PDB file of C-alpha atoms in Angstrom:
ATOM      1  CA  UNK A   1     -42.885 -19.048 -15.173  1.00 59.00           C
ATOM      2  CA  UNK A   2     -40.542 -16.155 -14.514  1.00 70.00           C
ATOM      3  CA  UNK A   3     -37.417 -16.241 -12.457  1.00 67.00           C
ATOM      4  CA  UNK A   4     -37.470 -13.787  -9.572  1.00 60.00           C
ATOM      5  CA  UNK A   5     -34.264 -12.752  -7.825  1.00 56.00           C
ATOM      6  CA  UNK A   6     -34.058 -13.726  -4.185  1.00 56.00           C
ATOM      7  CA  UNK A   7     -35.222 -11.071  -1.784  1.00 56.00           C
ATOM      8  CA  UNK A   8     -32.521  -8.802  -0.434  1.00 56.00           C
ATOM      9  CA  UNK A   9     -31.379 -10.147   2.885  1.00 60.00           C
ATOM     10  CA  UNK A  10     -30.061  -7.996   5.706  1.00 67.00           C
ATOM     11  CA  UNK A  11     -26.285  -7.596   5.825  1.00 70.00           C
ATOM     12  CA  UNK A  12     -24.412 -10.513   7.279  1.00 88.00           C
ATOM     13  CA  UNK A  13     -22.958  -9.546  10.663  1.00 93.00           C
ATOM     14  CA  UNK A  14     -19.720 -11.333   9.784  1.00 94.00           C
ATOM     15  CA  UNK A  15     -19.285  -9.201   6.648  1.00 95.00           C
ATOM     16  CA  UNK A  16     -19.970  -5.991   8.560  1.00 95.00           C
ATOM     17  CA  UNK A  17     -17.491  -6.959  11.274  1.00 96.00           C
ATOM     18  CA  UNK A  18     -14.817  -7.904   8.729  1.00 96.00           C
ATOM     19  CA  UNK A  19     -15.257  -4.573   6.947  1.00 97.00           C
ATOM     20  CA  UNK A  20     -14.903  -2.747  10.253  1.00 97.00           C
ATOM     21  CA  UNK A  21     -11.675  -4.631  10.974  1.00 97.00           C
ATOM     22  CA  UNK A  22     -10.349  -3.996   7.455  1.00 97.00           C
ATOM     23  CA  UNK A  23     -10.891  -0.276   7.956  1.00 97.00           C
ATOM     24  CA  UNK A  24      -8.883  -0.345  11.191  1.00 98.00           C
ATOM     25  CA  UNK A  25      -6.128  -2.433   9.610  1.00 98.00           C
ATOM     26  CA  UNK A  26      -5.820   0.003   6.706  1.00 98.00           C
ATOM     27  CA  UNK A  27      -5.352   2.916   9.096  1.00 98.00           C
ATOM     28  CA  UNK A  28      -2.727   1.031  11.108  1.00 98.00           C
ATOM     29  CA  UNK A  29      -0.912  -0.112   7.984  1.00 98.00           C
ATOM     30  CA  UNK A  30      -0.957   3.428   6.572  1.00 98.00           C
ATOM     31  CA  UNK A  31       0.906   4.606   9.686  1.00 97.00           C
ATOM     32  CA  UNK A  32       3.460   1.806   9.428  1.00 96.00           C
ATOM     33  CA  UNK A  33       3.919   2.399   5.702  1.00 96.00           C
ATOM     34  CA  UNK A  34       4.321   6.139   6.210  1.00 97.00           C
ATOM     35  CA  UNK A  35       7.077   5.527   8.751  1.00 97.00           C
ATOM     36  CA  UNK A  36       8.833   3.008   6.501  1.00 94.00           C
ATOM     37  CA  UNK A  37       8.717   5.529   3.676  1.00 96.00           C
ATOM     38  CA  UNK A  38      10.552   8.047   5.827  1.00 97.00           C
ATOM     39  CA  UNK A  39      13.311   5.516   6.532  1.00 97.00           C
ATOM     40  CA  UNK A  40      14.253   5.634   2.839  1.00 97.00           C
ATOM     41  CA  UNK A  41      15.331   9.232   3.404  1.00 97.00           C
ATOM     42  CA  UNK A  42      18.512   7.744   4.900  1.00 97.00           C
ATOM     43  CA  UNK A  43      19.486   6.609   1.384  1.00 96.00           C
ATOM     44  CA  UNK A  44      19.045  10.136   0.081  1.00 97.00           C
ATOM     45  CA  UNK A  45      21.188  11.474   2.916  1.00 96.00           C
ATOM     46  CA  UNK A  46      23.962   8.958   2.274  1.00 95.00           C
ATOM     47  CA  UNK A  47      23.919   9.752  -1.431  1.00 95.00           C
ATOM     48  CA  UNK A  48      24.185  13.473  -0.713  1.00 95.00           C
ATOM     49  CA  UNK A  49      27.090  12.842   1.657  1.00 94.00           C
ATOM     50  CA  UNK A  50      28.919  10.990  -1.100  1.00 92.00           C
ATOM     51  CA  UNK A  51      28.152  13.695  -3.660  1.00 92.00           C
ATOM     52  CA  UNK A  52      29.382  16.467  -1.342  1.00 93.00           C
ATOM     53  CA  UNK A  53      32.612  14.542  -0.635  1.00 87.00           C
ATOM     54  CA  UNK A  54      31.761  14.398   3.064  1.00 87.00           C
ATOM     55  CA  UNK A  55      32.465  10.687   2.967  1.00 79.00           C
ATOM     56  CA  UNK A  56      36.065  10.318   1.810  1.00 75.00           C
ATOM     57  CA  UNK A  57      36.437   8.338  -1.390  1.00 73.00           C
ATOM     58  CA  UNK A  58      38.955   8.040  -4.167  1.00 76.00           C
ATOM     59  CA  UNK A  59      38.218   8.075  -7.848  1.00 77.00           C
ATOM     60  CA  UNK A  60      39.002   4.845  -9.683  1.00 76.00           C
ATOM     61  CA  UNK A  61      42.234   4.787 -11.681  1.00 81.00           C
ATOM     62  CA  UNK A  62      41.873   5.517 -15.396  1.00 82.00           C
ATOM     63  CA  UNK A  63      41.141   2.425 -17.438  1.00 80.00           C
ATOM     64  CA  UNK A  64      39.523   0.487 -14.563  1.00 80.00           C
ATOM     65  CA  UNK A  65      35.936  -0.658 -14.719  1.00 80.00           C
ATOM     66  CA  UNK A  66      34.986   0.613 -11.263  1.00 82.00           C
ATOM     67  CA  UNK A  67      32.118   3.047 -10.893  1.00 80.00           C
ATOM     68  CA  UNK A  68      32.975   6.597  -9.786  1.00 84.00           C
ATOM     69  CA  UNK A  69      31.742   7.717  -6.351  1.00 84.00           C
ATOM     70  CA  UNK A  70      29.457  10.306  -7.959  1.00 90.00           C
ATOM     71  CA  UNK A  71      27.550   7.537  -9.723  1.00 92.00           C
ATOM     72  CA  UNK A  72      27.068   5.691  -6.436  1.00 91.00           C
ATOM     73  CA  UNK A  73      25.935   8.917  -4.768  1.00 94.00           C
ATOM     74  CA  UNK A  74      23.351   9.621  -7.454  1.00 96.00           C
ATOM     75  CA  UNK A  75      22.222   5.999  -7.376  1.00 96.00           C
ATOM     76  CA  UNK A  76      21.535   6.282  -3.639  1.00 96.00           C
ATOM     77  CA  UNK A  77      19.675   9.580  -4.095  1.00 98.00           C
ATOM     78  CA  UNK A  78      17.471   8.303  -6.936  1.00 98.00           C
ATOM     79  CA  UNK A  79      16.679   4.945  -5.325  1.00 98.00           C
ATOM     80  CA  UNK A  80      15.920   6.632  -1.994  1.00 98.00           C
ATOM     81  CA  UNK A  81      13.681   9.243  -3.614  1.00 98.00           C
ATOM     82  CA  UNK A  82      11.725   6.712  -5.672  1.00 98.00           C
ATOM     83  CA  UNK A  83      11.253   4.378  -2.699  1.00 97.00           C
ATOM     84  CA  UNK A  84      10.169   7.256  -0.438  1.00 98.00           C
ATOM     85  CA  UNK A  85       7.604   8.554  -2.917  1.00 98.00           C
ATOM     86  CA  UNK A  86       6.249   5.075  -3.645  1.00 96.00           C
ATOM     87  CA  UNK A  87       5.943   4.184   0.043  1.00 96.00           C
ATOM     88  CA  UNK A  88       4.226   7.461   0.900  1.00 97.00           C
ATOM     89  CA  UNK A  89       1.782   7.102  -2.006  1.00 97.00           C
ATOM     90  CA  UNK A  90       0.868   3.626  -0.756  1.00 97.00           C
ATOM     91  CA  UNK A  91       0.437   5.062   2.752  1.00 98.00           C
ATOM     92  CA  UNK A  92      -1.965   7.744   1.476  1.00 98.00           C
ATOM     93  CA  UNK A  93      -3.850   5.146  -0.568  1.00 98.00           C
ATOM     94  CA  UNK A  94      -4.280   3.042   2.574  1.00 98.00           C
ATOM     95  CA  UNK A  95      -5.562   6.053   4.512  1.00 98.00           C
ATOM     96  CA  UNK A  96      -8.141   6.583   1.789  1.00 98.00           C
ATOM     97  CA  UNK A  97      -8.890   2.855   1.725  1.00 98.00           C
ATOM     98  CA  UNK A  98      -9.631   2.926   5.451  1.00 98.00           C
ATOM     99  CA  UNK A  99     -12.116   5.746   4.900  1.00 98.00           C
ATOM    100  CA  UNK A 100     -13.674   4.068   1.877  1.00 98.00           C
ATOM    101  CA  UNK A 101     -14.116   0.738   3.658  1.00 97.00           C
ATOM    102  CA  UNK A 102     -15.962   2.482   6.467  1.00 96.00           C
ATOM    103  CA  UNK A 103     -18.142   4.377   3.993  1.00 96.00           C
ATOM    104  CA  UNK A 104     -18.583   1.272   1.798  1.00 96.00           C
ATOM    105  CA  UNK A 105     -17.631   3.139  -1.359  1.00 95.00           C
ATOM    106  CA  UNK A 106     -15.088   2.786  -4.179  1.00 96.00           C
ATOM    107  CA  UNK A 107     -14.722  -0.999  -4.088  1.00 96.00           C
ATOM    108  CA  UNK A 108     -12.533  -1.004  -7.230  1.00 96.00           C
ATOM    109  CA  UNK A 109     -10.124   1.466  -5.596  1.00 97.00           C
ATOM    110  CA  UNK A 110      -9.945  -0.862  -2.599  1.00 98.00           C
ATOM    111  CA  UNK A 111      -9.085  -3.811  -4.847  1.00 97.00           C
ATOM    112  CA  UNK A 112      -6.349  -1.801  -6.595  1.00 97.00           C
ATOM    113  CA  UNK A 113      -4.950  -0.757  -3.206  1.00 98.00           C
ATOM    114  CA  UNK A 114      -5.026  -4.393  -2.104  1.00 98.00           C
ATOM    115  CA  UNK A 115      -3.017  -5.373  -5.183  1.00 97.00           C
ATOM    116  CA  UNK A 116      -0.404  -2.695  -4.438  1.00 95.00           C
ATOM    117  CA  UNK A 117      -0.292  -3.702  -0.775  1.00 96.00           C
ATOM    118  CA  UNK A 118       0.606  -7.249  -1.792  1.00 96.00           C
ATOM    119  CA  UNK A 119       4.009  -5.963  -2.977  1.00 93.00           C
ATOM    120  CA  UNK A 120       5.017  -4.816   0.520  1.00 92.00           C
ATOM    121  CA  UNK A 121       5.999  -8.025   2.294  1.00 92.00           C
ATOM    122  CA  UNK A 122       4.934  -9.186   4.918  1.00 94.00           C
ATOM    123  CA  UNK A 123       2.253  -6.870   6.356  1.00 95.00           C
ATOM    124  CA  UNK A 124       0.999  -5.460   3.068  1.00 96.00           C
ATOM    125  CA  UNK A 125       0.746  -8.922   1.580  1.00 97.00           C
ATOM    126  CA  UNK A 126      -1.387 -10.153   4.464  1.00 97.00           C
ATOM    127  CA  UNK A 127      -3.633  -7.093   4.325  1.00 97.00           C
ATOM    128  CA  UNK A 128      -3.980  -7.325   0.541  1.00 98.00           C
ATOM    129  CA  UNK A 129      -4.933 -10.998   0.643  1.00 97.00           C
ATOM    130  CA  UNK A 130      -7.506 -10.361   3.373  1.00 97.00           C
ATOM    131  CA  UNK A 131      -8.892  -7.484   1.302  1.00 97.00           C
ATOM    132  CA  UNK A 132      -9.372  -9.776  -1.686  1.00 97.00           C
ATOM    133  CA  UNK A 133     -11.002 -12.464   0.448  1.00 96.00           C
ATOM    134  CA  UNK A 134     -13.476 -10.068   2.064  1.00 97.00           C
ATOM    135  CA  UNK A 135     -14.186  -7.712  -0.851  1.00 97.00           C
ATOM    136  CA  UNK A 136     -15.015 -10.499  -3.306  1.00 95.00           C
ATOM    137  CA  UNK A 137     -17.769 -12.000  -1.147  1.00 94.00           C
ATOM    138  CA  UNK A 138     -21.251 -11.602  -2.565  1.00 93.00           C
ATOM    139  CA  UNK A 139     -22.623 -10.130   0.674  1.00 92.00           C
ATOM    140  CA  UNK A 140     -19.893  -7.498   0.760  1.00 94.00           C
ATOM    141  CA  UNK A 141     -20.529  -6.634  -2.898  1.00 94.00           C
ATOM    142  CA  UNK A 142     -24.160  -6.012  -2.017  1.00 92.00           C
ATOM    143  CA  UNK A 143     -23.115  -3.792   0.891  1.00 93.00           C
ATOM    144  CA  UNK A 144     -20.985  -1.704  -1.462  1.00 94.00           C
ATOM    145  CA  UNK A 145     -23.788  -1.551  -4.041  1.00 90.00           C
ATOM    146  CA  UNK A 146     -26.140  -0.206  -1.383  1.00 81.00           C
ATOM    147  CA  UNK A 147     -28.455  -3.205  -1.355  1.00 63.00           C
ATOM    148  CA  UNK A 148     -27.566  -4.548   2.044  1.00 54.00           C
ATOM    149  CA  UNK A 149     -27.709  -1.629   4.338  1.00 50.00           C
TER     150      UNK A 149
END
């Protein structure tokens, strides 16, 4: 007696609806994340103001362990630039994720994006957890493999 796999069932309406909602949520979150990324430009601006001596500051006396204003200025510029680039990359990844969820392609990319989203508390964490819950269902896996629809 041979074991036969169960016949392919039509896609579950709940899975299809959840994928549609995930696509919308990724687009909305990409917009929010893109805006947040632009807010980090304030750090770059403050760092440049310090470096150009627009903000008055005095150098620490010799022998003290205080950091010079130039170090603080560069710290602000570097932290602001890294945060801006990281936030904008996550925003672009979420735009792509929204497209891929709708097209039911690149499930592994969606899982990687969900993992990165979990770092951005609170909205990214919620979206990432929902991604993992929905994308690991067997019915959704079949939809991405092309068996269910």
